[in-house]
Every structure is written in C-alpha cells, then in structure tokens.
Short mmCIF file of C-alpha atoms and ligand atoms in Angstrom, two decimals:
data_model
loop_
_atom_site.label_atom_id
_atom_site.label_comp_id
_atom_site.label_asym_id
_atom_site.label_seq_id
_atom_site.Cartn_x
_atom_site.Cartn_y
_atom_site.Cartn_z
CA MET A 25 29.75 -5.69 -27.33
CA GLU A 26 29.53 -5.31 -31.11
CA SER A 27 26.49 -7.57 -31.23
CA LEU A 28 24.72 -5.45 -28.57
CA ILE A 29 25.48 -2.29 -30.57
CA GLU A 30 23.99 -3.94 -33.66
CA ARG A 31 21.01 -5.13 -31.63
CA ALA A 32 20.40 -1.57 -30.36
CA ALA A 33 20.61 -0.15 -33.89
CA SER A 34 18.21 -2.77 -35.17
CA ASP A 35 15.77 -2.15 -32.27
CA LEU A 36 15.94 1.60 -32.95
CA VAL A 37 15.22 1.22 -36.66
CA LYS A 38 12.28 -1.12 -35.92
CA SER A 39 10.79 1.20 -33.28
CA SER A 40 8.01 3.60 -34.13
CA TYR A 41 8.58 6.11 -31.31
CA ALA A 42 12.04 6.02 -29.74
CA ILE A 43 13.20 8.52 -27.15
CA ALA A 44 16.43 8.98 -25.18
CA LEU A 45 16.91 9.69 -21.49
CA THR A 46 20.27 11.09 -20.45
CA GLY A 47 22.15 11.92 -17.27
CA ALA A 48 25.42 13.39 -16.10
CA GLY A 49 27.42 10.45 -17.51
CA ILE A 50 26.92 11.61 -21.10
CA SER A 51 28.70 14.88 -20.30
CA THR A 52 31.74 13.55 -18.42
CA GLU A 53 33.58 13.22 -21.74
CA SER A 54 32.95 16.97 -22.21
CA GLY A 55 34.88 17.59 -18.99
CA ILE A 56 31.88 17.99 -16.64
CA PRO A 57 32.12 15.62 -13.66
CA ASP A 58 29.08 13.53 -12.73
CA PHE A 59 27.86 13.21 -9.11
CA ARG A 60 27.95 9.50 -8.33
CA GLY A 61 30.44 7.96 -10.77
CA PRO A 62 33.85 6.88 -9.39
CA SER A 63 35.29 10.44 -9.67
CA GLY A 64 31.94 12.21 -9.18
CA VAL A 65 31.56 15.50 -7.30
CA TRP A 66 29.80 13.81 -4.39
CA THR A 67 31.86 10.65 -4.40
CA ARG A 68 34.87 12.92 -3.72
CA ASN A 69 33.12 15.48 -1.49
CA PRO A 70 30.08 14.20 0.47
CA GLU A 71 29.79 17.57 2.32
CA ALA A 72 28.92 19.25 -1.01
CA GLU A 73 25.96 16.85 -1.27
CA ARG A 74 24.71 17.74 2.22
CA LYS A 75 25.01 21.48 1.42
CA ALA A 76 23.18 21.05 -1.91
CA TYR A 77 20.17 19.56 -0.11
CA ARG A 78 19.68 22.86 1.77
CA SER A 79 19.79 25.12 -1.32
CA TYR A 80 16.03 25.19 -2.11
CA GLU A 81 15.09 25.77 1.51
CA ASN A 82 17.57 28.68 1.53
CA PHE A 83 15.93 30.11 -1.59
CA LEU A 84 12.47 29.93 -0.01
CA THR A 85 13.49 31.47 3.30
CA ASP A 86 15.92 34.11 2.01
CA PRO A 87 16.07 34.53 -1.80
CA ARG A 88 18.47 37.48 -1.50
CA ALA A 89 21.01 35.36 0.41
CA TYR A 90 20.50 32.51 -2.12
CA TRP A 91 21.44 34.90 -4.95
CA GLU A 92 24.32 36.47 -3.08
CA GLU A 93 25.80 33.02 -2.45
CA ARG A 94 25.38 32.04 -6.12
CA LEU A 95 26.99 35.25 -7.39
CA SER A 96 29.88 35.00 -4.93
CA GLY A 97 30.89 31.66 -6.50
CA THR A 98 30.64 29.76 -3.20
CA ALA A 99 27.33 27.96 -3.89
CA PRO A 100 27.43 24.12 -3.81
CA PHE A 101 27.59 23.82 -7.62
CA ALA A 102 29.94 26.75 -8.34
CA THR A 103 32.72 24.53 -9.70
CA LEU A 104 30.29 22.50 -11.80
CA PHE A 105 28.85 25.69 -13.32
CA ARG A 106 32.32 26.94 -14.23
CA GLU A 107 32.98 23.66 -16.09
CA VAL A 108 29.60 23.99 -17.82
CA GLU A 109 30.47 27.47 -19.18
CA ARG A 110 33.49 26.06 -21.02
CA ALA A 111 32.13 22.69 -22.12
CA GLN A 112 31.37 21.61 -25.68
CA PRO A 113 29.24 18.67 -26.86
CA ASN A 114 31.08 15.35 -27.30
CA PRO A 115 30.43 12.55 -29.84
CA GLY A 116 27.71 11.08 -27.56
CA HIS A 117 25.60 14.27 -27.68
CA LEU A 118 26.24 14.59 -31.43
CA ALA A 119 25.16 10.99 -32.10
CA LEU A 120 21.80 11.55 -30.37
CA ALA A 121 21.25 14.75 -32.37
CA GLU A 122 22.16 12.88 -35.54
CA MET A 123 19.65 10.09 -34.79
CA GLU A 124 16.97 12.73 -34.23
CA GLY A 125 17.90 14.27 -37.60
CA LEU A 126 17.50 10.82 -39.21
CA GLY A 127 13.95 10.64 -37.82
CA ILE A 128 14.78 7.74 -35.48
CA LEU A 129 14.82 9.51 -32.11
CA LYS A 130 11.77 11.61 -31.42
CA CYS A 131 12.80 13.31 -28.18
CA VAL A 132 15.63 13.63 -25.66
CA ILE A 133 14.76 14.04 -21.98
CA THR A 134 17.82 15.04 -20.00
CA GLN A 135 18.60 15.50 -16.34
CA ASN A 136 21.57 17.61 -17.32
CA VAL A 137 21.61 21.34 -16.81
CA ASP A 138 24.61 21.98 -19.07
CA GLY A 139 22.80 22.88 -22.32
CA LEU A 140 25.06 20.52 -24.32
CA HIS A 141 22.25 18.63 -26.07
CA ARG A 142 20.93 21.91 -27.45
CA LYS A 143 24.43 22.95 -28.53
CA ALA A 144 24.78 19.57 -30.26
CA GLY A 145 21.57 20.19 -32.23
CA SER A 146 18.91 18.16 -30.37
CA ALA A 147 15.71 20.04 -31.17
CA ASN A 148 12.92 18.21 -29.30
CA LEU A 149 14.57 18.47 -25.90
CA LEU A 150 13.11 18.41 -22.40
CA GLU A 151 15.47 19.65 -19.68
CA TYR A 152 13.95 17.89 -16.68
CA HIS A 153 16.16 19.60 -14.11
CA GLY A 154 16.30 22.92 -15.96
CA CYS A 155 19.17 24.70 -17.67
CA SER A 156 21.98 26.64 -16.05
CA PHE A 157 21.84 29.28 -18.82
CA LYS A 158 18.25 30.17 -17.90
CA LEU A 159 16.32 31.75 -15.03
CA ARG A 160 12.75 30.88 -14.00
CA CYS A 161 10.06 32.77 -12.10
CA ALA A 162 9.17 30.82 -8.96
CA SER A 163 5.59 32.17 -9.15
CA CYS A 164 4.42 32.00 -12.79
CA GLY A 165 7.10 29.62 -14.18
CA ILE A 166 8.15 31.79 -17.17
CA ARG A 167 11.80 31.29 -18.21
CA PHE A 168 14.32 33.94 -19.21
CA ASP A 169 17.77 33.71 -20.79
CA ARG A 170 20.32 34.53 -18.10
CA GLU A 171 21.61 37.44 -20.23
CA GLU A 172 18.23 39.17 -19.92
CA TYR A 173 19.17 40.12 -16.36
CA ASP A 174 22.31 41.98 -15.24
CA LEU A 175 22.63 40.04 -11.98
CA GLU A 176 25.90 41.68 -11.00
CA GLU A 177 24.34 45.13 -11.33
CA LEU A 178 21.37 44.05 -9.19
CA ARG A 179 23.81 42.80 -6.57
CA VAL A 180 25.82 46.05 -6.54
CA LYS A 181 22.61 48.13 -6.27
CA GLY A 182 21.26 45.90 -3.47
CA GLU A 183 18.28 44.92 -5.66
CA LEU A 184 18.51 41.13 -5.36
CA PRO A 185 16.59 38.87 -5.82
CA PRO A 186 15.70 39.49 -9.47
CA ARG A 187 11.99 40.02 -10.11
CA CYS A 188 9.87 38.51 -12.88
CA ARG A 189 9.17 40.93 -15.75
CA ARG A 190 5.73 39.37 -16.24
CA CYS A 191 4.29 38.91 -12.74
CA GLY A 192 6.80 40.48 -10.33
CA GLY A 193 7.49 37.12 -8.62
CA VAL A 194 10.89 36.13 -7.30
CA VAL A 195 13.20 34.71 -9.96
CA LYS A 196 15.55 31.77 -9.31
CA SER A 197 17.95 29.80 -11.45
CA ASP A 198 16.06 27.48 -13.82
CA THR A 199 18.07 24.55 -12.43
CA VAL A 200 15.89 22.43 -10.15
CA SER A 201 17.26 22.28 -6.61
CA PHE A 202 16.93 19.26 -4.32
CA GLY A 203 13.51 19.30 -2.72
CA GLU A 204 12.10 21.59 -5.41
CA PRO A 205 9.20 20.17 -7.46
CA ILE A 206 9.92 19.53 -11.15
CA PRO A 207 8.32 22.41 -13.12
CA SER A 208 4.86 21.20 -14.13
CA ASP A 209 5.28 21.84 -17.89
CA VAL A 210 8.38 19.68 -18.27
CA ALA A 211 7.11 17.05 -15.80
CA GLN A 212 3.91 16.59 -17.78
CA GLN A 213 5.57 16.51 -21.21
CA SER A 214 8.17 13.99 -20.00
CA GLN A 215 5.46 11.76 -18.57
CA GLU A 216 3.64 11.90 -21.92
CA GLU A 217 6.80 11.09 -23.92
CA ALA A 218 7.66 8.18 -21.63
CA GLY A 219 4.10 6.84 -21.84
CA ARG A 220 4.14 7.06 -25.64
CA CYS A 221 7.54 5.56 -26.54
CA ASP A 222 8.11 1.97 -27.62
CA LEU A 223 11.88 2.25 -27.17
CA MET A 224 13.83 4.12 -24.54
CA LEU A 225 17.60 4.59 -24.88
CA ILE A 226 18.97 5.48 -21.44
CA CYS A 227 22.45 7.01 -21.46
CA GLY A 228 24.83 7.88 -18.62
CA THR A 229 22.54 7.94 -15.63
CA SER A 230 22.78 6.11 -12.32
CA ALA A 231 18.94 6.15 -12.38
CA VAL A 232 18.60 6.84 -8.68
CA VAL A 233 17.25 10.42 -8.77
CA TYR A 234 13.45 10.50 -8.57
CA PRO A 235 11.03 11.35 -10.14
CA PHE A 236 13.24 11.17 -13.28
CA ALA A 237 14.12 7.54 -12.56
CA GLN A 238 10.39 6.72 -12.66
CA LEU A 239 10.21 7.43 -16.43
CA PRO A 240 11.62 4.02 -17.55
CA HIS A 241 8.99 2.32 -15.36
CA VAL A 242 6.26 4.41 -17.06
CA ALA A 243 7.60 3.40 -20.50
CA ARG A 244 7.68 -0.25 -19.50
CA GLN A 245 4.20 -0.26 -17.98
CA GLN A 246 2.36 1.79 -20.61
CA GLN A 247 3.70 0.49 -23.95
CA GLY A 248 5.90 -2.42 -22.88
CA ALA A 249 8.78 -0.38 -24.31
CA THR A 250 12.17 -1.90 -25.07
CA ILE A 251 14.65 -0.35 -22.64
CA VAL A 252 18.30 -0.10 -23.67
CA GLU A 253 20.95 1.26 -21.31
CA VAL A 254 24.35 2.66 -22.27
CA ASN A 255 26.31 3.20 -19.07
CA ALA A 256 29.75 2.75 -17.57
CA GLU A 257 28.35 0.46 -14.87
CA PRO A 258 25.16 -1.47 -14.06
CA THR A 259 22.35 0.55 -12.43
CA PRO A 260 19.19 -0.32 -10.48
CA LEU A 261 17.44 -0.53 -13.87
CA THR A 262 19.90 -3.22 -14.96
CA GLN A 263 19.78 -5.04 -11.65
CA GLY A 264 15.98 -4.82 -11.33
CA GLY A 265 15.39 -6.20 -14.83
CA ILE A 266 13.75 -2.98 -16.03
CA SER A 267 16.23 -2.60 -18.89
CA ASP A 268 16.33 -5.30 -21.55
CA TYR A 269 20.11 -4.99 -21.92
CA LEU A 270 23.05 -2.83 -20.90
CA ILE A 271 25.79 -1.82 -23.31
CA GLN A 272 28.55 -1.19 -20.82
CA GLY A 273 31.10 1.49 -21.67
CA ARG A 274 31.47 5.16 -22.56
CA THR A 275 28.57 6.96 -24.22
CA GLY A 276 31.02 9.01 -26.33
CA GLU A 277 32.24 5.80 -27.95
CA ILE A 278 29.11 3.63 -28.02
CA LEU A 279 26.46 6.13 -29.20
CA PRO A 280 28.36 7.11 -32.39
CA ARG A 281 28.74 3.39 -33.19
CA ILE A 282 25.00 2.85 -32.69
CA ALA A 283 24.29 5.87 -34.93
CA GLU A 284 26.59 4.46 -37.60
CA GLU A 285 24.80 1.08 -37.50
CA VAL A 286 21.43 2.88 -37.67
CA ARG A 287 22.57 4.75 -40.81
CA LYS A 288 23.61 1.47 -42.46
CA ARG A 289 20.14 0.04 -41.86
CA LEU A 290 18.19 2.96 -43.29
CA PRO A 291 17.06 2.88 -46.94
CA GLY A 292 19.01 5.05 -49.41
P1 NAD B 3 24.96 10.37 -11.66
O1 NAD B 3 26.20 11.14 -11.36
O2 NAD B 3 24.12 9.93 -10.53
O3 NAD B 3 25.33 9.06 -12.54
C1 NAD B 3 26.12 9.12 -13.70
C2 NAD B 3 26.23 7.71 -14.28
O4 NAD B 3 26.90 7.79 -15.52
C3 NAD B 3 27.05 6.76 -13.38
O5 NAD B 3 26.40 5.50 -13.35
C4 NAD B 3 28.41 6.70 -14.09
O6 NAD B 3 29.07 5.46 -13.89
C5 NAD B 3 27.99 6.86 -15.53
N1 NAD B 3 29.00 7.44 -16.41
C6 NAD B 3 29.92 8.39 -16.12
N2 NAD B 3 30.63 8.72 -17.23
C7 NAD B 3 30.15 7.93 -18.23
C8 NAD B 3 30.47 7.80 -19.61
N3 NAD B 3 31.41 8.54 -20.20
N4 NAD B 3 29.75 6.91 -20.34
C9 NAD B 3 28.79 6.15 -19.77
N5 NAD B 3 28.44 6.24 -18.47
C10 NAD B 3 29.11 7.13 -17.71
O7 NAD B 3 24.17 11.23 -12.70
P2 NAD B 3 22.60 11.39 -12.90
O8 NAD B 3 21.98 10.04 -12.86
O9 NAD B 3 22.40 12.24 -14.10
O10 NAD B 3 22.12 12.18 -11.60
C11 NAD B 3 22.83 13.33 -11.19
C12 NAD B 3 21.99 14.59 -11.06
O11 NAD B 3 22.90 15.68 -11.03
C13 NAD B 3 21.11 14.83 -12.23
O12 NAD B 3 19.91 15.14 -11.70
C14 NAD B 3 21.69 16.04 -12.96
O13 NAD B 3 20.72 17.05 -13.03
C15 NAD B 3 22.75 16.61 -12.06
N6 NAD B 3 24.07 16.79 -12.73
C16 NAD B 3 24.13 17.35 -13.96
C17 NAD B 3 25.33 17.49 -14.60
C18 NAD B 3 25.35 18.10 -15.98
O14 NAD B 3 24.47 18.91 -16.30
N7 NAD B 3 26.30 17.73 -16.83
C19 NAD B 3 26.51 17.08 -13.99
C20 NAD B 3 26.43 16.52 -12.69
C21 NAD B 3 25.18 16.37 -12.09
#
C-alpha cells in the first residue's frame, strides 16, 4: 500500500488541476454512518431507504406535512441528522483541507450534507447534495442559514412551511432529496470542475448515486484525468476500469499519509 500512497502523492504534485470527490465514507470515522457500507443505514434498515424515496414527493404535494415530519424527528434521516449535529472533522477531512492550503487540491466536491469539509477548512467546496445546516427556496434557489428561521416557532403558530424572504416561495431543507434535481448552480460548477481537472481523488464513495457518479466519467472523457480512489472496498469505478488505481483502506488513515508524502515532495 505504501507504494500506492507514494504514487498518489507524486501524481498529485505533478498534476496541474487536481480536485477531490467525496462521499459518506469519509465521514464514518467522524461517527456518521454511511448508507451502503457494511454497517450503513440502509444495509441495516432497507425500509428507511424505501421511505426516503418518497420524501421529495411528500414535499411537493404537502410541504407543511414534510416540515412537520422533519421537526417531529421522525423523518427518514432524523438519526443521521442528530449524528451530524455532534460530529467533528476527522484526519481525512483535515488532510484534504491541508492539500488545498498547499495549493495542490483546487476544489472538493462532496455528496455529504454534514458540513464537515467546511469545518475542516476546505474553502473551494461544492456541496452537491446540499448542506443540512442550510435551507433553500424551492422557487428561486436562494440559500439561508438554518438559524435565520425559527422553525419551531413557525410550527407552534401553524405557519409552516417557511417562506422565502426574497420571493415568497416555499422553503425546504437544502439537502437534496431522492428524485429532486441537483440545484442548477452546484450541478453546473461541478460539471465544470470535473471537465477541467487532470487528477481526481475520489474518497469514500460507493459511486452508485447518479448524477454525482457521472463526474469521474466526465473527468476521464474531457481531460483524460488520472483517477485515484481511496475506499474501503472496490466500487463500480474500480471494477469498470474508470479509476487508475484503488488505495484500499480508511480515508482517515490514508489521506493524511498522502498529504505527508505531498509535503515531502514540495520545494522548501
Ligand atoms: P455510500 O454509503 O453509498 O458509500 C460509502 C462508501 O464508503 C462505501 O463503499 C464504504 O465501503 C466506504 N467507506 C465507509 N467508511 C469508509 C472509510 N472510513 N474509509 C474509506 N471508505 C469507507 O455513500 P455515498 O456514495 O456518499 O452515497 C450515499 C448518499 O447518501 C450520498 O448521496 C450522501 O449525500 C448521502 N449521505 C451523506 C452522509 C453524510 O453527509 N455524512 C452520510 C450518509 C449518506
């Protein structure tokens, strides 16, 4: 494995525009379960998956009921969101932020909604599936910090769903539900980043959720990018020959070792 870590560091230092893609696996070492890993939320409870698929439809048909369910703590992701509130970045998140600080990584695109990359210090960050600490207007797309709304007060006064302060549209959580289109701003920027990079470091994702899982294919097709995976197990990208190599193991252990090797290779 050491030689693959050194190879990744050397590829990163040689690259001119490297970006990282991350998924739920990078946050399991912060205590947030993933969905499809061996002890994932859905691996253990397939009914939660079926319920989650109905959430966006519920929002569209009855946004008040959607909000009441979320605030009651019985929504499909209630447990996940409680873990997210308490979680802190782990060495994997910190290593990516460090490599951005060194000028090696230019952007992180994450599927995670836990805000841990931002807490770790990643600055050029695209949250593909939104952020659980934010709300978003379903009409005009503007985002708000969750604290800007007193959701409990709106519930008590019977004034749910929250309304957008700019256009009056219905506000939902910023997190992208199943069946909901990816917000156009983040979808477009992610497509551009993937099309521009010559190295993509993919960390802790099963790479089966589309359209996110399309981004490595874009990188491969547009610039012939080198694709490096760091994951606990092989994925369709490994099996389909889309990634050049897989460094198999925990992101919280491997990414800091890659960052250390990168530092050694930089001048000064
Ligand atoms: P996934 O659950 O489908 O796959 C996670 C992958 O990471 C698996 O292959 C697993 O083996 C691997 N993994 C787990 N722990 C690891 C570790 N410590 N080191 C290396 N690899 C590890 O996750 P996904 O591909 O991101 O798709 C799930 C969807 O659910 C995403 O869209 C995401 O938005 C959402 N989600 C987010 C969070 C979060 O914000 N932390 C948590 C669960 C799910």
